[in-house]
């Protein structure tokens, strides 16, 4: 499996729609966070249904569970990925755009 | 895991991929329906009456844009729409990243049906390389490995999220609709050679091979990664098409080689000077008796002011800088300038063939053209595509 990561941020400045600096970016962060929350909620829902089908009381089992080193590493990796995704638009811009000015005329 | 599509270039999706994609699709649908509805309502109920009272009616799309720029509903719509557009590419890139080697290896398999001809020395136009078109990181030409298909894979997968099903299962409704329009409207026309210009991954090329099975279908684009992907995708579907890396504004083909020159959503991505060159080339490579037939955004002179303002949002904010200039043109005049005759110009608005079926489609294309809120826009209530072109005498 490839570990490559193609660029996630496009070149050039984002448009600013709200006058106050950072509002557009903050909105982007909130939406990305909501996306992650949505995916997580769906996964939890599926997990509950799967376990219920096998007669397992998930909430009780979670409280009794003790994390291993491998668990800690996996959760740490996922936490970092989550932060990178949520804060993607606050990172550095991609390399600058080429001028297209002379293409815009008739 | 499940597959993203019904062909071999499909990537495997985890449950997380599926959830994230579903969220962004839902978000886009919310922006394009609910938030755009709120924006229109605010315009009609508050902004427009206020300007009318002050004696300066908003009678151009530019005036509507200026008047709305400061309004909260416009800022919210625009900001969320931009963020959602960026998220489209973000959520599909994870699966493409994971399967980089697998996809590139699949694309390298020997072809059985069609061909792929690349030209590594072809100069790429600045309209492709200078900006990240549609806010897509790397645009459609960037290569991340040798013989890379990444840009094609990202594009194919992004349409799933971007179009929330409105382009049909194989994203081929535009090609299906436009080719069936010709078949049903001109039943005696039997093309033997068809060219698709600016084909990207060939999603709207392949339906031509299905509508006219006896014809040889060729597709050109300047970007190698989308052609490699499109070729492999067509091969895995068992559809013969010939993909060539070529610039539609300076084609290598002989004169009078094709019965149909087709394009979809292509001209509006070109600078006006390239549009003129492309149309002259299209005229040159068409056989006498052949047709230029293209799906495009409807011209501004046919659409209401608010629709023009709304549609032109993309040219201001979605890295499609040439689109506004294109829509201002008289499309008939563009074709006259390229050598076609005024009497041979045709244009049509038509429902989506894939969604309405042949009988309803046949009935609809007998009627008059309709330019309204559904024309040229993706809407589950019933998108209407716009096509224009001309016969070559």
mmCIF file of N, CA and C in Angstrom, chain B residues 174-191 193-195 208 211-212 259-262 286 289-294 346-348 350 353 361-362 365-366 387-391:
data_model
loop_
_atom_site.group_PDB
_atom_site.id
_atom_site.type_symbol
_atom_site.label_atom_id
_atom_site.label_comp_id
_atom_site.label_asym_id
_atom_site.label_seq_id
_atom_site.Cartn_x
_atom_site.Cartn_y
_atom_site.Cartn_z
ATOM 1 N N UNK B 174 -23.959 13.369 -19.942
ATOM 2 C CA UNK B 174 -23.857 14.436 -20.959
ATOM 3 C C UNK B 174 -23.581 13.824 -22.332
ATOM 4 N N UNK B 175 -22.610 12.924 -22.416
ATOM 5 C CA UNK B 175 -22.314 12.265 -23.696
ATOM 6 C C UNK B 175 -23.487 11.428 -24.177
ATOM 7 N N UNK B 176 -24.143 10.762 -23.242
ATOM 8 C CA UNK B 176 -25.299 9.939 -23.589
ATOM 9 C C UNK B 176 -26.425 10.810 -24.149
ATOM 10 N N UNK B 177 -26.680 11.919 -23.472
ATOM 11 C CA UNK B 177 -27.759 12.816 -23.901
ATOM 12 C C UNK B 177 -27.464 13.450 -25.255
ATOM 13 N N UNK B 178 -26.266 13.987 -25.411
ATOM 14 C CA UNK B 178 -25.950 14.698 -26.666
ATOM 15 C C UNK B 178 -25.881 13.739 -27.860
ATOM 16 N N UNK B 179 -25.361 12.525 -27.648
ATOM 17 C CA UNK B 179 -25.265 11.583 -28.769
ATOM 18 C C UNK B 179 -26.655 11.064 -29.144
ATOM 19 N N UNK B 180 -27.489 10.823 -28.153
ATOM 20 C CA UNK B 180 -28.841 10.352 -28.456
ATOM 21 C C UNK B 180 -29.707 11.445 -29.074
ATOM 22 N N UNK B 181 -29.393 12.685 -28.765
ATOM 23 C CA UNK B 181 -30.100 13.790 -29.427
ATOM 24 C C UNK B 181 -29.880 13.696 -30.941
ATOM 25 N N UNK B 182 -28.610 13.525 -31.340
ATOM 26 C CA UNK B 182 -28.320 13.425 -32.781
ATOM 27 C C UNK B 182 -28.996 12.193 -33.388
ATOM 28 N N UNK B 183 -28.901 11.067 -32.675
ATOM 29 C CA UNK B 183 -29.475 9.820 -33.198
ATOM 30 C C UNK B 183 -30.981 9.956 -33.438
ATOM 31 N N UNK B 184 -31.674 10.590 -32.487
ATOM 32 C CA UNK B 184 -33.133 10.670 -32.589
ATOM 33 C C UNK B 184 -33.594 11.821 -33.483
ATOM 34 N N UNK B 185 -32.856 12.901 -33.476
ATOM 35 C CA UNK B 185 -33.259 14.079 -34.257
ATOM 36 C C UNK B 185 -32.881 13.909 -35.732
ATOM 37 N N UNK B 186 -31.785 13.220 -35.973
ATOM 38 C CA UNK B 186 -31.311 13.041 -37.365
ATOM 39 C C UNK B 186 -31.095 11.552 -37.629
ATOM 40 N N UNK B 187 -32.185 10.772 -37.750
ATOM 41 C CA UNK B 187 -32.055 9.313 -37.836
ATOM 42 C C UNK B 187 -31.284 8.829 -39.072
ATOM 43 N N UNK B 188 -31.182 9.663 -40.098
ATOM 44 C CA UNK B 188 -30.446 9.237 -41.300
ATOM 45 C C UNK B 188 -28.943 9.499 -41.185
ATOM 46 N N UNK B 189 -28.562 10.252 -40.187
ATOM 47 C CA UNK B 189 -27.138 10.575 -40.014
ATOM 48 C C UNK B 189 -26.437 9.366 -39.379
ATOM 49 N N UNK B 190 -25.417 8.841 -40.072
ATOM 50 C CA UNK B 190 -24.727 7.636 -39.570
ATOM 51 C C UNK B 190 -23.220 7.889 -39.549
ATOM 52 N N UNK B 191 -22.720 8.526 -38.489
ATOM 53 C CA UNK B 191 -21.293 8.874 -38.448
ATOM 54 C C UNK B 191 -20.397 7.638 -38.363
ATOM 55 N N UNK B 193 -16.905 8.281 -37.911
ATOM 56 C CA UNK B 193 -15.750 8.709 -37.116
ATOM 57 C C UNK B 193 -16.165 9.887 -36.231
ATOM 58 N N UNK B 194 -15.870 9.741 -34.946
ATOM 59 C CA UNK B 194 -16.319 10.732 -33.945
ATOM 60 C C UNK B 194 -15.114 11.175 -33.123
ATOM 61 N N UNK B 195 -15.020 12.483 -32.893
ATOM 62 C CA UNK B 195 -13.904 13.032 -32.108
ATOM 63 C C UNK B 195 -14.451 13.777 -30.901
ATOM 64 N N UNK B 208 -20.638 7.712 -26.875
ATOM 65 C CA UNK B 208 -20.730 7.827 -28.335
ATOM 66 C C UNK B 208 -20.505 6.462 -28.983
ATOM 67 N N UNK B 211 -23.802 4.691 -28.526
ATOM 68 C CA UNK B 211 -24.897 5.201 -29.357
ATOM 69 C C UNK B 211 -24.672 4.886 -30.841
ATOM 70 N N UNK B 212 -23.425 4.977 -31.266
ATOM 71 C CA UNK B 212 -23.076 4.689 -32.673
ATOM 72 C C UNK B 212 -22.019 3.578 -32.699
ATOM 73 N N UNK B 259 -16.807 12.792 -38.803
ATOM 74 C CA UNK B 259 -18.217 13.106 -39.054
ATOM 75 C C UNK B 259 -18.808 13.917 -37.903
ATOM 76 N N UNK B 260 -18.279 13.697 -36.702
ATOM 77 C CA UNK B 260 -18.753 14.451 -35.530
ATOM 78 C C UNK B 260 -17.535 14.984 -34.778
ATOM 79 N N UNK B 261 -17.547 16.267 -34.450
ATOM 80 C CA UNK B 261 -16.607 16.802 -33.457
ATOM 81 C C UNK B 261 -17.458 17.229 -32.270
ATOM 82 N N UNK B 262 -17.166 16.618 -31.129
ATOM 83 C CA UNK B 262 -17.959 16.818 -29.918
ATOM 84 C C UNK B 262 -17.059 17.396 -28.830
ATOM 85 N N UNK B 286 -13.557 18.473 -39.687
ATOM 86 C CA UNK B 286 -14.875 17.901 -40.005
ATOM 87 C C UNK B 286 -14.980 17.598 -41.500
ATOM 88 N N UNK B 289 -20.739 17.649 -44.492
ATOM 89 C CA UNK B 289 -21.857 16.806 -44.055
ATOM 90 C C UNK B 289 -21.735 16.380 -42.599
ATOM 91 N N UNK B 290 -20.609 16.735 -41.979
ATOM 92 C CA UNK B 290 -20.395 16.404 -40.568
ATOM 93 C C UNK B 290 -20.924 17.499 -39.656
ATOM 94 N N UNK B 291 -20.889 17.237 -38.358
ATOM 95 C CA UNK B 291 -21.464 18.201 -37.401
ATOM 96 C C UNK B 291 -20.536 18.461 -36.223
ATOM 97 N N UNK B 292 -20.469 19.744 -35.854
ATOM 98 C CA UNK B 292 -19.844 20.139 -34.587
ATOM 99 C C UNK B 292 -20.975 20.201 -33.568
ATOM 100 N N UNK B 293 -20.840 19.496 -32.444
ATOM 101 C CA UNK B 293 -21.963 19.387 -31.495
ATOM 102 C C UNK B 293 -21.389 19.371 -30.089
ATOM 103 N N UNK B 294 -21.715 20.389 -29.293
ATOM 104 C CA UNK B 294 -21.067 20.531 -28.003
ATOM 105 C C UNK B 294 -22.042 20.857 -26.882
ATOM 106 N N UNK B 346 -27.199 25.121 -35.014
ATOM 107 C CA UNK B 346 -28.286 24.509 -34.233
ATOM 108 C C UNK B 346 -27.999 24.676 -32.745
ATOM 109 N N UNK B 347 -29.053 24.791 -31.978
ATOM 110 C CA UNK B 347 -28.904 24.787 -30.515
ATOM 111 C C UNK B 347 -30.133 24.118 -29.926
ATOM 112 N N UNK B 348 -29.949 23.524 -28.749
ATOM 113 C CA UNK B 348 -31.074 22.824 -28.129
ATOM 114 C C UNK B 348 -30.888 22.738 -26.626
ATOM 115 N N UNK B 350 -32.177 20.217 -23.543
ATOM 116 C CA UNK B 350 -32.731 18.859 -23.516
ATOM 117 C C UNK B 350 -32.636 18.252 -22.121
ATOM 118 N N UNK B 353 -31.017 12.284 -20.779
ATOM 119 C CA UNK B 353 -31.486 11.031 -21.379
ATOM 120 C C UNK B 353 -31.465 9.886 -20.355
ATOM 121 N N UNK B 361 -37.597 11.674 -23.563
ATOM 122 C CA UNK B 361 -36.535 12.468 -24.193
ATOM 123 C C UNK B 361 -36.944 12.841 -25.619
ATOM 124 N N UNK B 362 -37.417 11.837 -26.345
ATOM 125 C CA UNK B 362 -37.853 12.031 -27.738
ATOM 126 C C UNK B 362 -38.930 13.122 -27.815
ATOM 127 N N UNK B 365 -37.430 16.727 -27.043
ATOM 128 C CA UNK B 365 -36.584 17.400 -28.042
ATOM 129 C C UNK B 365 -37.375 17.834 -29.282
ATOM 130 N N UNK B 366 -38.659 17.497 -29.313
ATOM 131 C CA UNK B 366 -39.506 18.023 -30.396
ATOM 132 C C UNK B 366 -40.010 19.426 -30.053
ATOM 133 N N UNK B 387 -27.002 22.376 -25.681
ATOM 134 C CA UNK B 387 -26.054 21.990 -26.721
ATOM 135 C C UNK B 387 -26.117 22.961 -27.877
ATOM 136 N N UNK B 388 -24.973 23.203 -28.498
ATOM 137 C CA UNK B 388 -24.997 24.015 -29.716
ATOM 138 C C UNK B 388 -23.914 23.536 -30.668
ATOM 139 N N UNK B 389 -24.080 23.885 -31.934
ATOM 140 C CA UNK B 389 -23.099 23.463 -32.934
ATOM 141 C C UNK B 389 -23.572 23.844 -34.316
ATOM 142 N N UNK B 390 -23.005 23.193 -35.316
ATOM 143 C CA UNK B 390 -23.387 23.516 -36.699
ATOM 144 C C UNK B 390 -22.979 22.375 -37.619
ATOM 145 N N UNK B 391 -23.752 22.223 -38.674
ATOM 146 C CA UNK B 391 -23.382 21.287 -39.726
ATOM 147 C C UNK B 391 -22.340 21.945 -40.619
#
